[in-house]
């Protein structure tokens, strides 16, 4: 048993990863202090505040990091908090676009209807830039909220997809002085200077939270260049492998909270659903069944391996003593 | 000499808030992306040179070199040169977007998901109670793993609580200790580089 | 005597007068009808008072410390608009809006649209804003100071002290090592196994795979790895064992090529250097891993070195290497990846042992001195931690706040 072919182990993992997608156990997820602190902080924010969501993860870790970023984005949209979105690497820019596609997709349960920057130019030029007056004016123009949509989100008023800029640690440093100088145009080519949310929040000093959903050590750039320089509150969304390493930042108060791995993302989804912000939980919560099954299998394998190890050892000792 | 002067200048700059110091720093931050952009030229040039040599010499597996070169030049052309009317551009719907979302994202996610299988086989092989310390490691791993999933809560409230305690206290202490050690190591290595003690990063020019 | 009895009634009147006025005020508050009968307050009652402007310390001459007096009548005030202009100019710029509940002292100069220039004299005017949007302007006040940049940031003194202390310690041990004083270094199994690993590959006639991490040349771990590569390559050159060095970063590839070439030169075998042994694969993380795994399965190296910065691909590399039957020595300062290397590799250099490896292999005095200097710095930190632990216990037992005081002294953030 000690020399079991690896392929049996791989087969076992494959089976326990696939089966829970067909048999939904729906095991409950209780929330922890680390995630609740992020939720409570974002819940206190409103239309006068603004947050940054930094997509600092590659497609490889999107299973863990994407639900975190999407969860906070939906939370912010629900509370009418403007969201700036950035990416620290060209590949991660695609993740930002994928997140937006998902949140604005009519097939997503609890989606938001996006209004492009050019589409509401006439209202902007007429001086209608406040969120509630903008919705009223937009609907008075004959625009109707689609069925199933949670609300309107206006590009430049509710969100700005700033995207990737090179040498991102220096970009963060530059944004402590002025966001517009680092991003004169956003990812869609819109002038950021014309965006009402940027007129109201010109630098990181006027931002209330930066969430970095990260699959690498780049999350620490936000702490080094923003938190330590101007006191910007930072929240981490990390892969499970990394989450254990960043507890010192949590304990010292340098970050307000941390979502660790799929579990952290699932906890945030549970909080969103319990508070009526999203109608249902999402992919991270579904994934917890798979994670439960996989963890149990790994533990069983470890126990089997140890039994075989000790049995083999005792057997050898018995032989040496002349036993059968 | 350049590294020594630049390094000492940047150290001093940190302590001097005066506008002249900030201007120097802004100048440096403006130049950094320009210099880094040349690394891209170096990388693309190197990759093209190696694979075109392979194709020319018909070296082993030379066919796969086409699989490297075609996307290397094809994707930027699709993103920036091909007109939008013909499916160009980076945003959806475009050919670039299709390849990114349905090829690159899928491939990278697949490679990353291999880790799940490898972790299982590594855990089976490595987590043996060979000694007292190994047993402690094994027990901590089992408790934390069970504590992180909903099944653990069903087995007993103490499991997730103990798992969180392990993460918040012993794990934090150990990680902080490693971070401090790494931090001082980086300090010493950077000082060695600035003052010319460490010159291997210069390659042959360092001798 | 006559004067004395006049003083008493005079004193009584003086004492009674304020009491009478307070009583009048109390009556006004307690009598709603009386309140309604009050006239609309004059605008000067709603307007803020004088503005005080000082130069802010520890800045680049682009910030001013501004405070203003609260209006006498604050009911209905929603916010304060802060207007600023250069003395002699006509146009006012709205530079800040302060909510009514926020402190009336703030730092001006953060708005990138209206920066403060050093040496320029400004005027300020604050207006109270009601819910209806009406503004009640206070007086125009010329700033009492101009902004000037400081040469030294006093808030960073503790960083300076710590930096000087640590740098001096490292240089002290540099000097000590150069004077020939022997310093003890505990043996590290992974480093001592390098020779054995190279010997194994030579005996088996199989190549050695050296992965210098996947980070850029700016990463200290990569530099440490390239230093070790130089020494390993020198040994390999002597034994004429094949070497494979795949790279993820183009600059690291260039440096690695030079390092290996130089090592062969120093070993006296420049002709044995194979230019194809050091090559650039790809910048994509998982494509690089796939490439290296393919090399491991095809070339079947006898020894694998994973030294440098690694991310999620570390387990993929090490597990595949284990499958191929190679002896594996890993070293990284990426704490996240250490558990994977420890479980799959034969030897692992943990954290700063990677940086120490170059000192171990080369035994150069300065390298050893730097290593001892690091240890001395760590000893100081350990002393601080012990002190903090003792003070923490004293605080709990004796209900004092020594630890809080110490924390404020040492660890309070330095804001700019």
JSON list of C-alpha atoms in Angstrom, two decimals, chain B residues 3-199:
[
{"chain": "B", "resi": 3, "resn": "UNK", "atom": "CA", "xyz": [24.43, 51.04, -8.70]},
{"chain": "B", "resi": 4, "resn": "UNK", "atom": "CA", "xyz": [26.27, 52.42, -5.68]},
{"chain": "B", "resi": 5, "resn": "UNK", "atom": "CA", "xyz": [25.40, 56.04, -6.46]},
{"chain": "B", "resi": 6, "resn": "UNK", "atom": "CA", "xyz": [21.82, 55.19, -7.39]},
{"chain": "B", "resi": 7, "resn": "UNK", "atom": "CA", "xyz": [21.31, 52.99, -4.35]},
{"chain": "B", "resi": 8, "resn": "UNK", "atom": "CA", "xyz": [22.69, 55.52, -1.88]},
{"chain": "B", "resi": 9, "resn": "UNK", "atom": "CA", "xyz": [20.70, 58.29, -3.56]},
{"chain": "B", "resi": 10, "resn": "UNK", "atom": "CA", "xyz": [17.47, 56.34, -3.17]},
{"chain": "B", "resi": 11, "resn": "UNK", "atom": "CA", "xyz": [18.23, 55.60, 0.49]},
{"chain": "B", "resi": 12, "resn": "UNK", "atom": "CA", "xyz": [18.83, 59.30, 1.16]},
{"chain": "B", "resi": 13, "resn": "UNK", "atom": "CA", "xyz": [15.78, 60.26, -0.90]},
{"chain": "B", "resi": 14, "resn": "UNK", "atom": "CA", "xyz": [13.54, 58.30, 1.48]},
{"chain": "B", "resi": 15, "resn": "UNK", "atom": "CA", "xyz": [14.49, 60.61, 4.37]},
{"chain": "B", "resi": 16, "resn": "UNK", "atom": "CA", "xyz": [14.38, 63.90, 2.47]},
{"chain": "B", "resi": 17, "resn": "UNK", "atom": "CA", "xyz": [10.85, 65.21, 1.79]},
{"chain": "B", "resi": 18, "resn": "UNK", "atom": "CA", "xyz": [12.05, 68.37, -0.03]},
{"chain": "B", "resi": 19, "resn": "UNK", "atom": "CA", "xyz": [10.66, 69.02, -3.52]},
{"chain": "B", "resi": 20, "resn": "UNK", "atom": "CA", "xyz": [14.04, 68.45, -5.17]},
{"chain": "B", "resi": 21, "resn": "UNK", "atom": "CA", "xyz": [14.13, 64.96, -3.69]},
{"chain": "B", "resi": 22, "resn": "UNK", "atom": "CA", "xyz": [10.58, 64.29, -4.86]},
{"chain": "B", "resi": 23, "resn": "UNK", "atom": "CA", "xyz": [11.45, 65.52, -8.35]},
{"chain": "B", "resi": 24, "resn": "UNK", "atom": "CA", "xyz": [14.37, 63.08, -8.52]},
{"chain": "B", "resi": 25, "resn": "UNK", "atom": "CA", "xyz": [12.11, 60.26, -7.38]},
{"chain": "B", "resi": 26, "resn": "UNK", "atom": "CA", "xyz": [9.43, 61.20, -9.91]},
{"chain": "B", "resi": 27, "resn": "UNK", "atom": "CA", "xyz": [12.11, 61.24, -12.62]},
{"chain": "B", "resi": 28, "resn": "UNK", "atom": "CA", "xyz": [13.18, 57.74, -11.57]},
{"chain": "B", "resi": 29, "resn": "UNK", "atom": "CA", "xyz": [9.61, 56.42, -11.55]},
{"chain": "B", "resi": 30, "resn": "UNK", "atom": "CA", "xyz": [9.06, 57.85, -15.03]},
{"chain": "B", "resi": 31, "resn": "UNK", "atom": "CA", "xyz": [12.14, 56.10, -16.38]},
{"chain": "B", "resi": 32, "resn": "UNK", "atom": "CA", "xyz": [11.47, 52.68, -14.80]},
{"chain": "B", "resi": 33, "resn": "UNK", "atom": "CA", "xyz": [8.66, 51.58, -17.15]},
{"chain": "B", "resi": 34, "resn": "UNK", "atom": "CA", "xyz": [10.70, 52.78, -20.14]},
{"chain": "B", "resi": 35, "resn": "UNK", "atom": "CA", "xyz": [13.67, 50.62, -19.14]},
{"chain": "B", "resi": 36, "resn": "UNK", "atom": "CA", "xyz": [11.44, 47.67, -18.34]},
{"chain": "B", "resi": 37, "resn": "UNK", "atom": "CA", "xyz": [9.85, 47.92, -21.78]},
{"chain": "B", "resi": 38, "resn": "UNK", "atom": "CA", "xyz": [13.23, 47.11, -23.27]},
{"chain": "B", "resi": 39, "resn": "UNK", "atom": "CA", "xyz": [13.17, 43.84, -21.35]},
{"chain": "B", "resi": 40, "resn": "UNK", "atom": "CA", "xyz": [10.18, 42.91, -23.48]},
{"chain": "B", "resi": 41, "resn": "UNK", "atom": "CA", "xyz": [12.20, 43.56, -26.61]},
{"chain": "B", "resi": 42, "resn": "UNK", "atom": "CA", "xyz": [14.98, 41.39, -25.19]},
{"chain": "B", "resi": 43, "resn": "UNK", "atom": "CA", "xyz": [12.59, 38.57, -24.30]},
{"chain": "B", "resi": 44, "resn": "UNK", "atom": "CA", "xyz": [10.75, 38.53, -27.60]},
{"chain": "B", "resi": 45, "resn": "UNK", "atom": "CA", "xyz": [14.01, 38.76, -29.51]},
{"chain": "B", "resi": 46, "resn": "UNK", "atom": "CA", "xyz": [15.57, 35.93, -27.56]},
{"chain": "B", "resi": 47, "resn": "UNK", "atom": "CA", "xyz": [12.53, 33.67, -27.95]},
{"chain": "B", "resi": 48, "resn": "UNK", "atom": "CA", "xyz": [12.29, 34.38, -31.68]},
{"chain": "B", "resi": 49, "resn": "UNK", "atom": "CA", "xyz": [16.00, 33.73, -32.19]},
{"chain": "B", "resi": 50, "resn": "UNK", "atom": "CA", "xyz": [15.98, 30.41, -30.34]},
{"chain": "B", "resi": 51, "resn": "UNK", "atom": "CA", "xyz": [12.89, 29.01, -32.02]},
{"chain": "B", "resi": 52, "resn": "UNK", "atom": "CA", "xyz": [13.75, 30.21, -35.51]},
{"chain": "B", "resi": 53, "resn": "UNK", "atom": "CA", "xyz": [17.16, 28.48, -35.12]},
{"chain": "B", "resi": 54, "resn": "UNK", "atom": "CA", "xyz": [15.35, 25.32, -34.06]},
{"chain": "B", "resi": 55, "resn": "UNK", "atom": "CA", "xyz": [13.12, 25.46, -37.13]},
{"chain": "B", "resi": 56, "resn": "UNK", "atom": "CA", "xyz": [16.06, 26.20, -39.44]},
{"chain": "B", "resi": 57, "resn": "UNK", "atom": "CA", "xyz": [18.18, 23.37, -38.05]},
{"chain": "B", "resi": 58, "resn": "UNK", "atom": "CA", "xyz": [15.17, 21.00, -37.86]},
{"chain": "B", "resi": 59, "resn": "UNK", "atom": "CA", "xyz": [16.17, 20.25, -34.27]},
{"chain": "B", "resi": 60, "resn": "UNK", "atom": "CA", "xyz": [14.22, 17.79, -32.09]},
{"chain": "B", "resi": 61, "resn": "UNK", "atom": "CA", "xyz": [10.50, 18.75, -31.83]},
{"chain": "B", "resi": 62, "resn": "UNK", "atom": "CA", "xyz": [11.08, 21.73, -34.20]},
{"chain": "B", "resi": 63, "resn": "UNK", "atom": "CA", "xyz": [7.37, 21.65, -35.15]},
{"chain": "B", "resi": 64, "resn": "UNK", "atom": "CA", "xyz": [6.40, 22.94, -31.70]},
{"chain": "B", "resi": 65, "resn": "UNK", "atom": "CA", "xyz": [8.45, 26.05, -32.32]},
{"chain": "B", "resi": 66, "resn": "UNK", "atom": "CA", "xyz": [5.74, 27.17, -34.74]},
{"chain": "B", "resi": 67, "resn": "UNK", "atom": "CA", "xyz": [3.26, 26.76, -31.87]},
{"chain": "B", "resi": 68, "resn": "UNK", "atom": "CA", "xyz": [5.34, 29.29, -29.95]},
{"chain": "B", "resi": 69, "resn": "UNK", "atom": "CA", "xyz": [6.07, 31.81, -32.71]},
{"chain": "B", "resi": 70, "resn": "UNK", "atom": "CA", "xyz": [2.63, 32.00, -34.32]},
{"chain": "B", "resi": 71, "resn": "UNK", "atom": "CA", "xyz": [0.74, 33.08, -31.15]},
{"chain": "B", "resi": 72, "resn": "UNK", "atom": "CA", "xyz": [3.67, 35.24, -30.03]},
{"chain": "B", "resi": 73, "resn": "UNK", "atom": "CA", "xyz": [3.25, 37.51, -33.04]},
{"chain": "B", "resi": 74, "resn": "UNK", "atom": "CA", "xyz": [-0.35, 36.66, -33.85]},
{"chain": "B", "resi": 75, "resn": "UNK", "atom": "CA", "xyz": [-1.97, 37.83, -30.63]},
{"chain": "B", "resi": 76, "resn": "UNK", "atom": "CA", "xyz": [-0.56, 41.40, -30.70]},
{"chain": "B", "resi": 77, "resn": "UNK", "atom": "CA", "xyz": [-1.54, 41.66, -34.36]},
{"chain": "B", "resi": 78, "resn": "UNK", "atom": "CA", "xyz": [-5.07, 40.51, -33.53]},
{"chain": "B", "resi": 79, "resn": "UNK", "atom": "CA", "xyz": [-5.32, 42.90, -30.59]},
{"chain": "B", "resi": 80, "resn": "UNK", "atom": "CA", "xyz": [-3.78, 46.07, -32.03]},
{"chain": "B", "resi": 81, "resn": "UNK", "atom": "CA", "xyz": [-3.41, 45.89, -35.80]},
{"chain": "B", "resi": 82, "resn": "UNK", "atom": "CA", "xyz": [-6.41, 44.00, -37.15]},
{"chain": "B", "resi": 83, "resn": "UNK", "atom": "CA", "xyz": [-9.35, 46.40, -37.58]},
{"chain": "B", "resi": 84, "resn": "UNK", "atom": "CA", "xyz": [-12.38, 45.93, -35.35]},
{"chain": "B", "resi": 85, "resn": "UNK", "atom": "CA", "xyz": [-14.57, 45.28, -38.38]},
{"chain": "B", "resi": 86, "resn": "UNK", "atom": "CA", "xyz": [-12.50, 42.17, -39.06]},
{"chain": "B", "resi": 87, "resn": "UNK", "atom": "CA", "xyz": [-12.61, 40.92, -35.47]},
{"chain": "B", "resi": 88, "resn": "UNK", "atom": "CA", "xyz": [-9.68, 42.88, -34.12]},
{"chain": "B", "resi": 89, "resn": "UNK", "atom": "CA", "xyz": [-9.37, 44.60, -30.76]},
{"chain": "B", "resi": 90, "resn": "UNK", "atom": "CA", "xyz": [-9.13, 43.26, -27.23]},
{"chain": "B", "resi": 91, "resn": "UNK", "atom": "CA", "xyz": [-12.69, 43.58, -25.97]},
{"chain": "B", "resi": 92, "resn": "UNK", "atom": "CA", "xyz": [-15.46, 41.11, -26.62]},
{"chain": "B", "resi": 93, "resn": "UNK", "atom": "CA", "xyz": [-16.39, 40.17, -29.31]},
{"chain": "B", "resi": 94, "resn": "UNK", "atom": "CA", "xyz": [-13.00, 39.81, -30.95]},
{"chain": "B", "resi": 95, "resn": "UNK", "atom": "CA", "xyz": [-10.72, 36.98, -32.02]},
{"chain": "B", "resi": 96, "resn": "UNK", "atom": "CA", "xyz": [-8.16, 37.98, -29.39]},
{"chain": "B", "resi": 97, "resn": "UNK", "atom": "CA", "xyz": [-10.83, 37.85, -26.68]},
{"chain": "B", "resi": 98, "resn": "UNK", "atom": "CA", "xyz": [-11.99, 34.45, -27.89]},
{"chain": "B", "resi": 99, "resn": "UNK", "atom": "CA", "xyz": [-8.49, 32.99, -27.78]},
{"chain": "B", "resi": 100, "resn": "UNK", "atom": "CA", "xyz": [-7.76, 34.60, -24.43]},
{"chain": "B", "resi": 101, "resn": "UNK", "atom": "CA", "xyz": [-10.93, 33.43, -22.70]},
{"chain": "B", "resi": 102, "resn": "UNK", "atom": "CA", "xyz": [-11.32, 30.02, -24.30]},
{"chain": "B", "resi": 103, "resn": "UNK", "atom": "CA", "xyz": [-7.73, 28.96, -24.81]},
{"chain": "B", "resi": 104, "resn": "UNK", "atom": "CA", "xyz": [-5.34, 30.79, -22.48]},
{"chain": "B", "resi": 105, "resn": "UNK", "atom": "CA", "xyz": [-7.63, 31.05, -19.47]},
{"chain": "B", "resi": 106, "resn": "UNK", "atom": "CA", "xyz": [-8.66, 27.41, -19.83]},
{"chain": "B", "resi": 107, "resn": "UNK", "atom": "CA", "xyz": [-5.09, 26.17, -20.22]},
{"chain": "B", "resi": 108, "resn": "UNK", "atom": "CA", "xyz": [-3.82, 28.14, -17.25]},
{"chain": "B", "resi": 109, "resn": "UNK", "atom": "CA", "xyz": [-6.73, 27.04, -15.08]},
{"chain": "B", "resi": 110, "resn": "UNK", "atom": "CA", "xyz": [-6.05, 23.43, -16.10]},
{"chain": "B", "resi": 111, "resn": "UNK", "atom": "CA", "xyz": [-2.35, 23.68, -15.23]},
{"chain": "B", "resi": 112, "resn": "UNK", "atom": "CA", "xyz": [-3.21, 25.16, -11.86]},
{"chain": "B", "resi": 113, "resn": "UNK", "atom": "CA", "xyz": [-5.78, 22.49, -11.15]},
{"chain": "B", "resi": 114, "resn": "UNK", "atom": "CA", "xyz": [-3.07, 19.86, -11.57]},
{"chain": "B", "resi": 115, "resn": "UNK", "atom": "CA", "xyz": [-1.98, 21.04, -8.13]},
{"chain": "B", "resi": 116, "resn": "UNK", "atom": "CA", "xyz": [-5.03, 19.37, -6.58]},
{"chain": "B", "resi": 117, "resn": "UNK", "atom": "CA", "xyz": [-3.87, 15.99, -7.81]},
{"chain": "B", "resi": 118, "resn": "UNK", "atom": "CA", "xyz": [-0.23, 16.59, -6.97]},
{"chain": "B", "resi": 119, "resn": "UNK", "atom": "CA", "xyz": [-1.08, 17.77, -3.46]},
{"chain": "B", "resi": 120, "resn": "UNK", "atom": "CA", "xyz": [-2.98, 14.54, -2.83]},
{"chain": "B", "resi": 121, "resn": "UNK", "atom": "CA", "xyz": [-0.09, 12.37, -3.97]},
{"chain": "B", "resi": 122, "resn": "UNK", "atom": "CA", "xyz": [2.46, 14.53, -2.12]},
{"chain": "B", "resi": 123, "resn": "UNK", "atom": "CA", "xyz": [0.36, 14.39, 1.06]},
{"chain": "B", "resi": 124, "resn": "UNK", "atom": "CA", "xyz": [0.04, 10.61, 0.82]},
{"chain": "B", "resi": 125, "resn": "UNK", "atom": "CA", "xyz": [3.81, 10.28, 0.44]},
{"chain": "B", "resi": 126, "resn": "UNK", "atom": "CA", "xyz": [5.02, 12.93, 2.85]},
{"chain": "B", "resi": 127, "resn": "UNK", "atom": "CA", "xyz": [2.67, 12.98, 5.82]},
{"chain": "B", "resi": 128, "resn": "UNK", "atom": "CA", "xyz": [4.05, 10.04, 7.77]},
{"chain": "B", "resi": 129, "resn": "UNK", "atom": "CA", "xyz": [4.29, 10.02, 11.57]},
{"chain": "B", "resi": 130, "resn": "UNK", "atom": "CA", "xyz": [8.00, 9.12, 11.49]},
{"chain": "B", "resi": 131, "resn": "UNK", "atom": "CA", "xyz": [8.87, 11.25, 14.50]},
{"chain": "B", "resi": 132, "resn": "UNK", "atom": "CA", "xyz": [7.20, 13.33, 17.21]},
{"chain": "B", "resi": 133, "resn": "UNK", "atom": "CA", "xyz": [7.52, 16.54, 15.16]},
{"chain": "B", "resi": 134, "resn": "UNK", "atom": "CA", "xyz": [6.21, 14.83, 12.05]},
{"chain": "B", "resi": 135, "resn": "UNK", "atom": "CA", "xyz": [3.21, 13.62, 14.07]},
{"chain": "B", "resi": 136, "resn": "UNK", "atom": "CA", "xyz": [2.49, 17.15, 15.31]},
{"chain": "B", "resi": 137, "resn": "UNK", "atom": "CA", "xyz": [2.69, 18.38, 11.71]},
{"chain": "B", "resi": 138, "resn": "UNK", "atom": "CA", "xyz": [0.35, 15.63, 10.59]},
{"chain": "B", "resi": 139, "resn": "UNK", "atom": "CA", "xyz": [-2.24, 16.35, 13.31]},
{"chain": "B", "resi": 140, "resn": "UNK", "atom": "CA", "xyz": [-2.12, 20.11, 12.68]},
{"chain": "B", "resi": 141, "resn": "UNK", "atom": "CA", "xyz": [-2.58, 19.56, 8.94]},
{"chain": "B", "resi": 142, "resn": "UNK", "atom": "CA", "xyz": [-5.58, 17.29, 9.51]},
{"chain": "B", "resi": 143, "resn": "UNK", "atom": "CA", "xyz": [-7.23, 19.70, 11.97]},
{"chain": "B", "resi": 144, "resn": "UNK", "atom": "CA", "xyz": [-6.70, 22.74, 9.73]},
{"chain": "B", "resi": 145, "resn": "UNK", "atom": "CA", "xyz": [-7.89, 20.89, 6.64]},
{"chain": "B", "resi": 146, "resn": "UNK", "atom": "CA", "xyz": [-11.06, 19.69, 8.34]},
{"chain": "B", "resi": 147, "resn": "UNK", "atom": "CA", "xyz": [-11.60, 23.07, 9.98]},
{"chain": "B", "resi": 148, "resn": "UNK", "atom": "CA", "xyz": [-11.57, 24.82, 6.63]},
{"chain": "B", "resi": 149, "resn": "UNK", "atom": "CA", "xyz": [-14.47, 22.83, 5.17]},
{"chain": "B", "resi": 150, "resn": "UNK", "atom": "CA", "xyz": [-18.14, 22.65, 6.28]},
{"chain": "B", "resi": 151, "resn": "UNK", "atom": "CA", "xyz": [-17.77, 18.92, 7.00]},
{"chain": "B", "resi": 152, "resn": "UNK", "atom": "CA", "xyz": [-15.45, 19.76, 9.86]},
{"chain": "B", "resi": 153, "resn": "UNK", "atom": "CA", "xyz": [-18.18, 21.76, 11.59]},
{"chain": "B", "resi": 154, "resn": "UNK", "atom": "CA", "xyz": [-20.52, 18.81, 11.32]},
{"chain": "B", "resi": 155, "resn": "UNK", "atom": "CA", "xyz": [-17.94, 16.63, 13.04]},
{"chain": "B", "resi": 156, "resn": "UNK", "atom": "CA", "xyz": [-17.60, 19.09, 15.90]},
{"chain": "B", "resi": 157, "resn": "UNK", "atom": "CA", "xyz": [-17.43, 22.83, 16.58]},
{"chain": "B", "resi": 158, "resn": "UNK", "atom": "CA", "xyz": [-14.02, 22.42, 18.14]},
{"chain": "B", "resi": 159, "resn": "UNK", "atom": "CA", "xyz": [-12.46, 21.48, 14.79]},
{"chain": "B", "resi": 160, "resn": "UNK", "atom": "CA", "xyz": [-12.87, 24.80, 12.97]},
{"chain": "B", "resi": 161, "resn": "UNK", "atom": "CA", "xyz": [-12.16, 26.70, 16.17]},
{"chain": "B", "resi": 162, "resn": "UNK", "atom": "CA", "xyz": [-8.93, 24.79, 16.78]},
{"chain": "B", "resi": 163, "resn": "UNK", "atom": "CA", "xyz": [-7.98, 25.14, 13.12]},
{"chain": "B", "resi": 164, "resn": "UNK", "atom": "CA", "xyz": [-8.46, 28.90, 13.31]},
{"chain": "B", "resi": 165, "resn": "UNK", "atom": "CA", "xyz": [-6.49, 29.05, 16.54]},
{"chain": "B", "resi": 166, "resn": "UNK", "atom": "CA", "xyz": [-3.60, 27.24, 14.85]},
{"chain": "B", "resi": 167, "resn": "UNK", "atom": "CA", "xyz": [-3.73, 29.72, 11.96]},
{"chain": "B", "resi": 168, "resn": "UNK", "atom": "CA", "xyz": [-4.05, 32.81, 14.15]},
{"chain": "B", "resi": 169, "resn": "UNK", "atom": "CA", "xyz": [-1.34, 31.99, 16.71]},
{"chain": "B", "resi": 170, "resn": "UNK", "atom": "CA", "xyz": [1.38, 29.37, 16.08]},
{"chain": "B", "resi": 171, "resn": "UNK", "atom": "CA", "xyz": [1.21, 29.79, 12.30]},
{"chain": "B", "resi": 172, "resn": "UNK", "atom": "CA", "xyz": [1.31, 33.59, 12.60]},
{"chain": "B", "resi": 173, "resn": "UNK", "atom": "CA", "xyz": [4.32, 33.46, 14.92]},
{"chain": "B", "resi": 174, "resn": "UNK", "atom": "CA", "xyz": [6.25, 31.13, 12.62]},
{"chain": "B", "resi": 175, "resn": "UNK", "atom": "CA", "xyz": [5.41, 33.10, 9.49]},
{"chain": "B", "resi": 176, "resn": "UNK", "atom": "CA", "xyz": [6.38, 36.35, 11.15]},
{"chain": "B", "resi": 177, "resn": "UNK", "atom": "CA", "xyz": [9.72, 34.84, 12.16]},
{"chain": "B", "resi": 178, "resn": "UNK", "atom": "CA", "xyz": [10.42, 33.70, 8.61]},
{"chain": "B", "resi": 179, "resn": "UNK", "atom": "CA", "xyz": [9.37, 37.10, 7.25]},
{"chain": "B", "resi": 180, "resn": "UNK", "atom": "CA", "xyz": [11.75, 38.87, 9.62]},
{"chain": "B", "resi": 181, "resn": "UNK", "atom": "CA", "xyz": [14.60, 36.58, 8.62]},
{"chain": "B", "resi": 182, "resn": "UNK", "atom": "CA", "xyz": [13.87, 37.05, 4.94]},
{"chain": "B", "resi": 183, "resn": "UNK", "atom": "CA", "xyz": [13.64, 40.80, 5.47]},
{"chain": "B", "resi": 184, "resn": "UNK", "atom": "CA", "xyz": [17.09, 40.99, 7.02]},
{"chain": "B", "resi": 185, "resn": "UNK", "atom": "CA", "xyz": [18.46, 38.70, 4.36]},
{"chain": "B", "resi": 186, "resn": "UNK", "atom": "CA", "xyz": [17.11, 41.06, 1.72]},
{"chain": "B", "resi": 187, "resn": "UNK", "atom": "CA", "xyz": [18.59, 44.04, 3.56]},
{"chain": "B", "resi": 188, "resn": "UNK", "atom": "CA", "xyz": [22.03, 42.44, 3.70]},
{"chain": "B", "resi": 189, "resn": "UNK", "atom": "CA", "xyz": [21.88, 41.27, 0.07]},
{"chain": "B", "resi": 190, "resn": "UNK", "atom": "CA", "xyz": [20.78, 44.69, -1.14]},
{"chain": "B", "resi": 191, "resn": "UNK", "atom": "CA", "xyz": [23.57, 46.36, 0.84]},
{"chain": "B", "resi": 192, "resn": "UNK", "atom": "CA", "xyz": [26.05, 43.92, -0.70]},
{"chain": "B", "resi": 193, "resn": "UNK", "atom": "CA", "xyz": [24.75, 44.82, -4.18]},
{"chain": "B", "resi": 194, "resn": "UNK", "atom": "CA", "xyz": [24.81, 48.57, -3.52]},
{"chain": "B", "resi": 195, "resn": "UNK", "atom": "CA", "xyz": [28.33, 48.53, -2.14]},
{"chain": "B", "resi": 196, "resn": "UNK", "atom": "CA", "xyz": [29.66, 46.21, -4.79]},
{"chain": "B", "resi": 197, "resn": "UNK", "atom": "CA", "xyz": [30.29, 43.17, -2.61]},
{"chain": "B", "resi": 198, "resn": "UNK", "atom": "CA", "xyz": [27.80, 41.11, -4.62]},
{"chain": "B", "resi": 199, "resn": "UNK", "atom": "CA", "xyz": [28.47, 41.39, -8.34]}
]
